Coordinates of C-alpha atoms and ligand atoms in Angstrom, one line a residue:
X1 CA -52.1 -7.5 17.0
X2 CA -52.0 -9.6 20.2
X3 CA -48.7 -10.9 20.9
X4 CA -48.1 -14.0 22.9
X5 CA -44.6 -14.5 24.9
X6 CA -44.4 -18.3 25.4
X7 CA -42.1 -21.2 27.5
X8 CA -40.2 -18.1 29.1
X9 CA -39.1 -18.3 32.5
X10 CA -40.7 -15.1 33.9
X11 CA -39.1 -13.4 36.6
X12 CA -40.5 -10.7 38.7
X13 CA -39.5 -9.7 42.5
X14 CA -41.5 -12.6 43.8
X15 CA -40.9 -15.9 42.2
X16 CA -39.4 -17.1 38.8
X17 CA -41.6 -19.8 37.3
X18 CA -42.6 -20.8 33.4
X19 CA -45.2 -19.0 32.1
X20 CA -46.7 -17.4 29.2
X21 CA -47.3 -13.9 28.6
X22 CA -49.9 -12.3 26.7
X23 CA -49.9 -8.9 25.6
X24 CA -53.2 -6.7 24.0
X25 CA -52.2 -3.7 22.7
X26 CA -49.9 -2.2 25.1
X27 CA -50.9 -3.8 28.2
X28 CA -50.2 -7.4 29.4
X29 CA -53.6 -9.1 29.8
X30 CA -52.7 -12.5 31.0
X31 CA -49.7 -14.6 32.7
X32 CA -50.0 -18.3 33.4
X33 CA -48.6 -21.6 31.8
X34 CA -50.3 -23.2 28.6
X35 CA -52.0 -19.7 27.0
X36 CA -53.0 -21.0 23.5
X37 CA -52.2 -19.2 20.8
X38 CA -54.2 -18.0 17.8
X39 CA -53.5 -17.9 14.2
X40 CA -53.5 -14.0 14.8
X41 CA -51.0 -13.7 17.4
X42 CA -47.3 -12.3 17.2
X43 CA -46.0 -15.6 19.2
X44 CA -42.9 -14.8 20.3
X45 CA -40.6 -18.0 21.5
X46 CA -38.7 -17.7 24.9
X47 CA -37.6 -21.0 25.3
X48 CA -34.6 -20.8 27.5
X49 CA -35.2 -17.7 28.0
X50 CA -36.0 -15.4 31.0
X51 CA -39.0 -13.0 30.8
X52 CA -37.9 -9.7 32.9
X53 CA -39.8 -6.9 33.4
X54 CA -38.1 -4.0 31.9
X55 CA -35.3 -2.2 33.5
X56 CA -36.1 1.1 35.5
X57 CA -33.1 3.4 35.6
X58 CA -34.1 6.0 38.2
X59 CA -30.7 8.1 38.3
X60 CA -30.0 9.5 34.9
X61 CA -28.8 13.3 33.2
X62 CA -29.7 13.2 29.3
X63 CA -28.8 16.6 27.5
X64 CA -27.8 18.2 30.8
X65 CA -25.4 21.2 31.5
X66 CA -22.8 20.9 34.0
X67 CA -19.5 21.9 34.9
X68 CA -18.8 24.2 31.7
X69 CA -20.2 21.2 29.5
X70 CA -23.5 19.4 28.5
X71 CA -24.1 15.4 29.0
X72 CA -23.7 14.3 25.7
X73 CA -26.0 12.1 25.4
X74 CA -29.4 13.4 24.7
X75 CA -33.2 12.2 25.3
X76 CA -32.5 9.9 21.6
X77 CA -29.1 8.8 22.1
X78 CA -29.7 8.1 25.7
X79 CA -32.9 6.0 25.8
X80 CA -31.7 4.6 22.4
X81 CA -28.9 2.9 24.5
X82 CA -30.8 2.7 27.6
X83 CA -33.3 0.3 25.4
X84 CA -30.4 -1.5 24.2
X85 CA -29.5 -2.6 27.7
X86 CA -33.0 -4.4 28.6
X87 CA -34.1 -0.5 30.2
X88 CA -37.4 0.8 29.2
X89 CA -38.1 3.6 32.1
X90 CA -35.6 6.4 33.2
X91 CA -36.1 9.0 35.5
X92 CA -34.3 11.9 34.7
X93 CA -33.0 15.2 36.5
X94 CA -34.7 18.5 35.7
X95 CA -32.7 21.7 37.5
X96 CA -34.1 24.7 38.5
X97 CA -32.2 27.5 37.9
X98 CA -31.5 29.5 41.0
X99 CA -34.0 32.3 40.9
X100 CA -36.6 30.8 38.7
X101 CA -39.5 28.9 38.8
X102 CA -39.6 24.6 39.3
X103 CA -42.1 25.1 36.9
X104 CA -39.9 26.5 33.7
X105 CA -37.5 23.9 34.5
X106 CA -40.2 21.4 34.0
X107 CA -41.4 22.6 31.0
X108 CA -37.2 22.9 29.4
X109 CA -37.1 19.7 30.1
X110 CA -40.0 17.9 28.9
X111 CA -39.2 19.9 25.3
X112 CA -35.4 18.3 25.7
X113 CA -37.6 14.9 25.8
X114 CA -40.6 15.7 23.0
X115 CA -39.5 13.9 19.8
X116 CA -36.6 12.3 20.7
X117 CA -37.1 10.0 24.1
X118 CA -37.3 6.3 22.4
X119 CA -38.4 4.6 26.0
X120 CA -40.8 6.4 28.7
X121 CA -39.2 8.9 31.1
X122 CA -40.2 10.5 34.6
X123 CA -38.6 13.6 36.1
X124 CA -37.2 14.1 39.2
X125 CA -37.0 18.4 39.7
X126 CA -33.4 19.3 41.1
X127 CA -34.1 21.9 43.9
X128 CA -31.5 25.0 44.1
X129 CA -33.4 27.8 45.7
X130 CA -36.9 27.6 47.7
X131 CA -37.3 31.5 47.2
X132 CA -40.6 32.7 48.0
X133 CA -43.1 30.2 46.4
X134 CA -40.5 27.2 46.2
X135 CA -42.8 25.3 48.9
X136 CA -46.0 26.0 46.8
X137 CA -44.2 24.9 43.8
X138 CA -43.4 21.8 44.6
X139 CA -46.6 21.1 45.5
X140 CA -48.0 22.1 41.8
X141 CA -45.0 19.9 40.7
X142 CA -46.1 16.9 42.4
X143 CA -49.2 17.4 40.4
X144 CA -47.4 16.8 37.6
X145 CA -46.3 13.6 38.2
X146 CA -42.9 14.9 40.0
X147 CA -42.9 12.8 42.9
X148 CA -39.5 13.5 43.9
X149 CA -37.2 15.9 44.1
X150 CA -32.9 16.1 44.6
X151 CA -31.1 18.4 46.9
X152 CA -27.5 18.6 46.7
X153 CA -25.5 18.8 49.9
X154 CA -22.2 19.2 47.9
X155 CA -21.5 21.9 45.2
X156 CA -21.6 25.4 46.8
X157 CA -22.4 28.2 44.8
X158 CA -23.8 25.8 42.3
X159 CA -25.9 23.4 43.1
X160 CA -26.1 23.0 47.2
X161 CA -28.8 24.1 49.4
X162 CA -28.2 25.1 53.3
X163 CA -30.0 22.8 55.7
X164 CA -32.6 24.7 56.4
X165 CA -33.6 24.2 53.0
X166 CA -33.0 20.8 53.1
X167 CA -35.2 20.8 56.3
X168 CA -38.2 23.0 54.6
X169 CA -38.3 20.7 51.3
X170 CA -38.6 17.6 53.6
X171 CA -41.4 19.0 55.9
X172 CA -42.9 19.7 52.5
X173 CA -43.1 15.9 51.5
X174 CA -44.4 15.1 54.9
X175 CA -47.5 16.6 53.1
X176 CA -47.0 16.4 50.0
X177 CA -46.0 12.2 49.8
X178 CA -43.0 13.3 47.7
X179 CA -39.6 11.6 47.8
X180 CA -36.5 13.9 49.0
X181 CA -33.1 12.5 47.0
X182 CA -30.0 13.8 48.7
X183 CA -26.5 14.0 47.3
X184 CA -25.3 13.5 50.4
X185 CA -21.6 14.5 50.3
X186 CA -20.5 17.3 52.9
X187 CA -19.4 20.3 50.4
X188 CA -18.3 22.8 52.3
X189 CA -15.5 20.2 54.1
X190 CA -14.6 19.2 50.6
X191 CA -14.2 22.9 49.2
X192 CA -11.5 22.8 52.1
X193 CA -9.8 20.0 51.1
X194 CA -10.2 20.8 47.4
X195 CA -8.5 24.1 48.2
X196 CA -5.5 22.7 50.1
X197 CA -4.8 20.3 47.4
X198 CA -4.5 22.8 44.6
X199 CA -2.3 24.9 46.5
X200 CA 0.1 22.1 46.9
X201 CA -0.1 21.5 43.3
X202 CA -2.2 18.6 43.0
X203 CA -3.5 18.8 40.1
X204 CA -4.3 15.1 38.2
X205 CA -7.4 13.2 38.2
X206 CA -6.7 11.1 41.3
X207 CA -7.3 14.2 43.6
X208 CA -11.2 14.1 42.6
X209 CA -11.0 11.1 44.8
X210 CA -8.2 11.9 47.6
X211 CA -10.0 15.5 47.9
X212 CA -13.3 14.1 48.9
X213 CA -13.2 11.4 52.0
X214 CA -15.7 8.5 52.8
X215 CA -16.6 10.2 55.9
X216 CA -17.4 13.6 54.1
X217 CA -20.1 11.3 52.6
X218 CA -21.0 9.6 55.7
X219 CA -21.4 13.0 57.7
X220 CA -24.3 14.1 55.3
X221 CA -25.7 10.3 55.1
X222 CA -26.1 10.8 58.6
X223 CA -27.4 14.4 58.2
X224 CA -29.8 13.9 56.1
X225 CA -30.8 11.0 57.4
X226 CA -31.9 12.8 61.2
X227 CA -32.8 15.6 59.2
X228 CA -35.8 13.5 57.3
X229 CA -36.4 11.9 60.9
X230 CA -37.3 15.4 62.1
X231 CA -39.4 16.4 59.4
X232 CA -40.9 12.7 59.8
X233 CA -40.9 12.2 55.9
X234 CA -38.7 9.3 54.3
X235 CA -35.6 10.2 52.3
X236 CA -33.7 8.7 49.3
X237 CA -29.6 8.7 49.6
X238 CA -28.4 9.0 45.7
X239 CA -25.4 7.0 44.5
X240 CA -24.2 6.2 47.7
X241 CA -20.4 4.9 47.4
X242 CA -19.2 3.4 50.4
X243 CA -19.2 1.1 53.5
X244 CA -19.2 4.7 55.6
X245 CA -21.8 5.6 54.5
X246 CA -24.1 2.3 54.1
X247 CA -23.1 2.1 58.0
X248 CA -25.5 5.4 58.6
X249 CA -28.3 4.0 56.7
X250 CA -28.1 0.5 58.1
X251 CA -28.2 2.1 61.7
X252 CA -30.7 3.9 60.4
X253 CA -33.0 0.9 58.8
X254 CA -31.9 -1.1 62.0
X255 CA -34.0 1.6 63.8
X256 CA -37.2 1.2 61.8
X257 CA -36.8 4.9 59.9
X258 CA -37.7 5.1 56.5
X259 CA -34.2 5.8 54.7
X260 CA -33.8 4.0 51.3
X261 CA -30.6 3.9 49.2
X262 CA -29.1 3.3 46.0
X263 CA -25.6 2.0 44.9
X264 CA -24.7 2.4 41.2
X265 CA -22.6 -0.3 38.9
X266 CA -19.4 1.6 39.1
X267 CA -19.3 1.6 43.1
X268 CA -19.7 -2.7 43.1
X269 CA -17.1 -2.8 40.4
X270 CA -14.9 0.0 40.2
X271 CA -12.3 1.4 42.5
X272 CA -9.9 4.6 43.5
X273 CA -7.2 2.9 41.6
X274 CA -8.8 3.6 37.7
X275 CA -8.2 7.2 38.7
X276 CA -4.8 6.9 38.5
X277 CA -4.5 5.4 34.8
X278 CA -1.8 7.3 32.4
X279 CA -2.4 10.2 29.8
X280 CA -5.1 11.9 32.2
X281 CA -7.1 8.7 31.3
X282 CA -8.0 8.7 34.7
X283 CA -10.6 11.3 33.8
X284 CA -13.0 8.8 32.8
X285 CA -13.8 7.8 36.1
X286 CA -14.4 11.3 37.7
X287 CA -17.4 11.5 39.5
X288 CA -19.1 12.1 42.6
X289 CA -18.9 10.5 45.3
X290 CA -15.5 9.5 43.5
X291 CA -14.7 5.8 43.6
X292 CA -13.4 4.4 47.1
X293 CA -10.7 1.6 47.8
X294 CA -11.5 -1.9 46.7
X295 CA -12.5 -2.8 50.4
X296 CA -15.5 -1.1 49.7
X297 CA -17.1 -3.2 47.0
X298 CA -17.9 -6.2 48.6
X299 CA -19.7 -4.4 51.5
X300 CA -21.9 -2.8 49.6
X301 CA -23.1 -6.4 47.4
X302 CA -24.0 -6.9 51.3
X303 CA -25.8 -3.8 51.4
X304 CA -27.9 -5.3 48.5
X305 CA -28.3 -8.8 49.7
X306 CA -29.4 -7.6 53.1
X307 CA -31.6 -4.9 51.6
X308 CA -29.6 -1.7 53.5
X309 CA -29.8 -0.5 49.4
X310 CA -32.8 -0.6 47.7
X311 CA -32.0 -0.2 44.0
X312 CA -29.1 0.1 41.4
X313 CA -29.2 3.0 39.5
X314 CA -26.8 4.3 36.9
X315 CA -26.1 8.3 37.6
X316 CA -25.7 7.8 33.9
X317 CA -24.0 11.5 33.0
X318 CA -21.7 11.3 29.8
X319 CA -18.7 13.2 29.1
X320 CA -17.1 12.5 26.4
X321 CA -12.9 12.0 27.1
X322 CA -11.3 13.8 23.5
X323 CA -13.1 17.3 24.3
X324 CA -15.1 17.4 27.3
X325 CA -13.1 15.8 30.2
X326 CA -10.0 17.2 28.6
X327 CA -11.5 20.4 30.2
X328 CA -9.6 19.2 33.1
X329 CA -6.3 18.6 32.1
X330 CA -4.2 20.6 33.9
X331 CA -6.8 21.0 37.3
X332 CA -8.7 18.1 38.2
X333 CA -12.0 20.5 39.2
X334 CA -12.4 21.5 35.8
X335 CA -13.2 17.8 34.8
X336 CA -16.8 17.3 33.8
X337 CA -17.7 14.9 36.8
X338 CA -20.1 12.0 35.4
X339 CA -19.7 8.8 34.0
X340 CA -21.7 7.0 31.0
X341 CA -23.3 3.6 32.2
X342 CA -27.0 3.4 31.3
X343 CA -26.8 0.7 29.1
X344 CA -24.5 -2.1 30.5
X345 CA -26.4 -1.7 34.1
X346 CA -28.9 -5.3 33.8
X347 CA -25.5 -7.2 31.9
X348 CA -23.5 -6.1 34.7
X349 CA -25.8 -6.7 37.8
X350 CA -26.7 -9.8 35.9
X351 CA -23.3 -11.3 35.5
X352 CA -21.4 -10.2 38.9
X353 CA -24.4 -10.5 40.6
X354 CA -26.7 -13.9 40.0
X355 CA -23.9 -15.2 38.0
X356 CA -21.4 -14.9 40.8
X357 CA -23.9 -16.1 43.5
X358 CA -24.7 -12.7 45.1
X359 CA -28.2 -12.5 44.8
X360 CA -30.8 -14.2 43.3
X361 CA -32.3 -13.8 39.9
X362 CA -35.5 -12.3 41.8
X363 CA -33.7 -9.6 44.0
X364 CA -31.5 -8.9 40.1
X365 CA -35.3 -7.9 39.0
X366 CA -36.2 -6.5 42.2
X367 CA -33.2 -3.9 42.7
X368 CA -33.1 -2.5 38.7
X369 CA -37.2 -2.5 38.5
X370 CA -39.3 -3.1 41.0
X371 CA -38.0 -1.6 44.0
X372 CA -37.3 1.7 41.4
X373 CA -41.0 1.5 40.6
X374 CA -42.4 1.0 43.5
X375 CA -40.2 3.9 45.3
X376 CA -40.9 6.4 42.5
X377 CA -44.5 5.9 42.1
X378 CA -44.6 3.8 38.8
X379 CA -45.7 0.6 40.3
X380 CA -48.0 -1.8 39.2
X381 CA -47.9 0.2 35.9
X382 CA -43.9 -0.5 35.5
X383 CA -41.8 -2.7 37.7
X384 CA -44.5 -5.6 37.2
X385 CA -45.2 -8.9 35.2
X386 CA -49.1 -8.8 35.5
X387 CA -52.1 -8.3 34.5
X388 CA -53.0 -4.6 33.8
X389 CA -49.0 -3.9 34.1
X390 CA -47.5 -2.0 30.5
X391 CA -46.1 -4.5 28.6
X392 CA -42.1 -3.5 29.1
X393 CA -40.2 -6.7 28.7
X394 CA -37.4 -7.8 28.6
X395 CA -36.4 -11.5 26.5
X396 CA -33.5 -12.4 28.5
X397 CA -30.7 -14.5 27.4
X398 CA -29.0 -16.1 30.2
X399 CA -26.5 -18.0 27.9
X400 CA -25.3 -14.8 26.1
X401 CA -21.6 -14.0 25.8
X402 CA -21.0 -10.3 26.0
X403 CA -18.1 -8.0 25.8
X404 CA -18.7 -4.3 26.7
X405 CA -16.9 -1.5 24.4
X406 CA -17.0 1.7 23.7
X407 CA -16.5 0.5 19.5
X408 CA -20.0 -1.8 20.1
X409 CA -22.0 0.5 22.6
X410 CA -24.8 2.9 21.7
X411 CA -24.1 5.4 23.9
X412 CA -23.0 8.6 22.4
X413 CA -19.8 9.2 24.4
X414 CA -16.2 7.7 23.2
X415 CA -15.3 5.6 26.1
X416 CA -16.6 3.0 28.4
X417 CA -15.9 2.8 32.3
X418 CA -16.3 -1.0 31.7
X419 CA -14.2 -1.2 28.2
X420 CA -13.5 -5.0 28.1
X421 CA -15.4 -6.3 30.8
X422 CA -17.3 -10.0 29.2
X423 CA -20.5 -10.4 30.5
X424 CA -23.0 -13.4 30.3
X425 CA -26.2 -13.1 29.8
X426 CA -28.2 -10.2 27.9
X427 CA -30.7 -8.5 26.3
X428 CA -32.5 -10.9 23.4
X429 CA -35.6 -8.8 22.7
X430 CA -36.7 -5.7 24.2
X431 CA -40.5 -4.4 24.6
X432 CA -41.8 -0.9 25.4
X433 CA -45.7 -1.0 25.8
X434 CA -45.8 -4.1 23.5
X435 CA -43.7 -2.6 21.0
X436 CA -40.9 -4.7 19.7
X437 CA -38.0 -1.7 20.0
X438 CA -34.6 -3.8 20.3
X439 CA -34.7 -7.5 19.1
X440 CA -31.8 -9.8 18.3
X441 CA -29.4 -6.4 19.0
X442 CA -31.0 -4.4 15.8
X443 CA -33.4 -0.8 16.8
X444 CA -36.7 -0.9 15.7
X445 CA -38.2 1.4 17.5
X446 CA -38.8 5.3 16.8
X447 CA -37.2 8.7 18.6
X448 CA -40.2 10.1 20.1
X449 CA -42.8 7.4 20.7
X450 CA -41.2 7.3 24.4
X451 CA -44.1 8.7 26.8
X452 CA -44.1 11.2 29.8
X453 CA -44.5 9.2 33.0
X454 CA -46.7 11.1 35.4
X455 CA -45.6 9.6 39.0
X456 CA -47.6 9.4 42.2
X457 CA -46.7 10.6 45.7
X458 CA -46.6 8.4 48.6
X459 CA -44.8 5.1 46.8
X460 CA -43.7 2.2 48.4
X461 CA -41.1 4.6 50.4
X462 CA -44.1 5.2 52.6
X463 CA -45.2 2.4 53.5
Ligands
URP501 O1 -20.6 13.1 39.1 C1 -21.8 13.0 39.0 N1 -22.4 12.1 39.8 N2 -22.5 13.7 38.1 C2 -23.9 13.8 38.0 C3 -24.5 14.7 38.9 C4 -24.8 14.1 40.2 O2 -24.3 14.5 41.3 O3 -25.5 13.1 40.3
ZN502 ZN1 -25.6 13.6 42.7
ZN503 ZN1 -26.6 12.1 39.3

């Protein structure tokens, strides 16, 4: 059955304007004011409503094991609540083990997906070790639809790779069209300070933060940053925290090289001091980068405005706080380091965002689906209101009051890093290829019916 979205205000990057929508099969076929509708049509009412297309979180870790623990939210759970947010495409993390093949990773991963993923899902490959046919790999890889891969520069002996692996990966995409992502945090500086601190006995939750400095993030900004300038290949900084390091890719931009950036909810919103809440509650907000002082937040809403950052991503990784963060308790290390966020990211953006007058309701669309698509090789298929675009769409209440808990959420983790925070505006109806999966905050869809997104090299980051 056709289905017909009408009187909606649709928003895309470009323009917001009334229009209808309609949708054949899975596909939108048509967007203009005054479609009529037939007695055979789903009509579908949006009056007052904004038409989004739907989210693209590009920055997530479903079902993945890390420090001593496993995410705990899996390819259902995840993309359940992911859906439930107004997000329809994720990009998740496969990692190679060190000594094997990109390819096994690849495979483990897309069998963590089969059955369960309730919205579509691309892979991003997590490089640890180039060994002796890591180049040639990544190559079949991009064949796959991996269009992009991560290299830590933090982590050592777990996940970090020297530079000159860094520097062979991104000579590789200068072929290849792939897209470098780089944890940019200097690790061996941090092992240091890390080090000192537990010597002197700091041990609490706090000391994630204190333990890893701005300009330890900035250092390997910059790093990677001239490193990717060498190789003459763009690069993509992950979950970048701070003014520091926004500085290095702003002087970057400034000079016309091809360095693109995302910022995650928790850095516009959150800051050192949540680190320091009682009864090792402070846990909750271990991550990396950590959080930074509040002066931070309001440079990097610049960053957004003025387009120094790209997209807002999650770097949704659970933990849950009653056994997994308690891992931690008595040596702030041990502390599973991830937060959960993937289903409050378009509320949030939404409300401190447009509603406070940051951006506009275009550049909202533009930084949590477009830009994503277009980066990663998804665009026009996601990221779009068009013709020939998948019908992901999101029926947006602008009016909506919402209050963000862990007792209401659909994440499977028992806390939230935004526990009474009231939003307005949210997610009225949700669709995934013309599927109704979320409508009027009751699931419809199905575990599994979520699709493999093969990605294509050379995206918008090389253009
Ligand atoms: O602490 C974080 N960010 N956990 C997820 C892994 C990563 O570095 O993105
Ligand atoms: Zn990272
Ligand atoms: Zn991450």
């Amino acid at each position: 059955m056709n289905t017909l979205i009408q009187n909606g205000r649709v928003v895309t990057a470009e323009e917001t304007r009334l229009a209808d929508v309609l949708i054949e099969g899975e596909i939108i076929r048509e967007v203009r004011g005054g479609i009529p509708a037939d007695p055979k049509m789903h009509v579908i009412d949006a009056a007052g409503m904004y038409v989004l297309p739907g989210g693209i979180d590009c920055h997530t870790h479903l079902d993945m094991p890390f420090g001593g623990s496993n995410s705990s939210d899996d390819f259902e759970t995840g993309t359940r609540a992911a859906a439930f947010g107004g997000t329809t495409s994720i990009v998740d993390f496969a990692i190679q083990a060190r000594g094997t093949r990109m390819r096994d990773a690849l495979d483990t991963w897309l069998k963590k997906a089969e059955g369960k993923a309730c919205v579509d899902y691309g892979l991003h490959m997590i490089v640890t070790d180039l060994g002796e046919c890591g180049l040639e790999d990544m190559d079949d890889l991009v064949n796959e639809g991996v269009a992009s891969f991560k290299l830590f520069m933090a982590y050592p002996n777990v996940l970090m790779v020297d530079d000159a692996t860094i520097f062979k990966a991104l000579s590789r995409t200068a072929k290849n069209g792939a897209l470098i992502c780089m944890h940019a945090e200097n690790g061996s500086v941090i092992d240091v300070i890390v080090a000192r601190a537990l010597a002197e006995g700091k041990t609490a939750p706090v000391y994630h933060a204190l333990t890893r400095p701005t300009r330890a993030e900035a250092e390997a900004v910059h790093r990677a940053i001239a490193m990717a300038e060498i190789a003459g290949t763009p690069v993509y900084i992950v979950h970048l925290s701070c003014e520091d390091a926004l500085n290095q890719v702003r002087e970057a931009r400034d000079r016309g090289v091809p360095a693109f950036a995302e910022t995650c909810p928790q850095y516009l919103l959150l800051s050192i001091e949540e680190l320091e809440r009682p009864n090792f509650e402070g846990a909750k907000y271990v991550f990396t980068p950590p959080l930074r002082t509040k002066e931070n937040l309001p440079k990097l809403w610049d960053g957004l405005q003025d387009d120094h950052l790209q997209v807002v991503s999650t770097d949704h990784c659970p933990f849950c706080f009653e056994d997994q963060k308690i891992l931690g308790k008595d040596d702030f290390t041990k502390i599973p380091n991830g937060g959960p966020g993937i289903e409050n990211r378009l509320q949030l953006i939404h409300h401190h965002g447009v509603n406070a007058g940051k951006i506009s309701l275009s550049r909202f669309v533009e930084i949590t689906s477009t830009a994503p698509a277009r980066i990663f090789g998804m665009y026009p298929k996601k990221g779009a209101i068009a013709a020939g675009s998948d019908a992901d769409l999101v029926i947006w209440d602008p009016g909506a009051l919402y209050t963000i808990s862990a007792h209401t959420h659909h994440m499977r983790v028992d806390y939230s890093m935004f526990e009474g925070f009231e939003v307005k505006g949210n997610v009225r109806t949700v669709m995934s290829r013309g599927e109704v999966i979320v409508d009027g905050g009751q699931w419809l869809g199905k575990a599994g019916r979520g699709q493999y997104l093969k990605r294509t090299a050379r995206g918008g980051a090389w253009k």
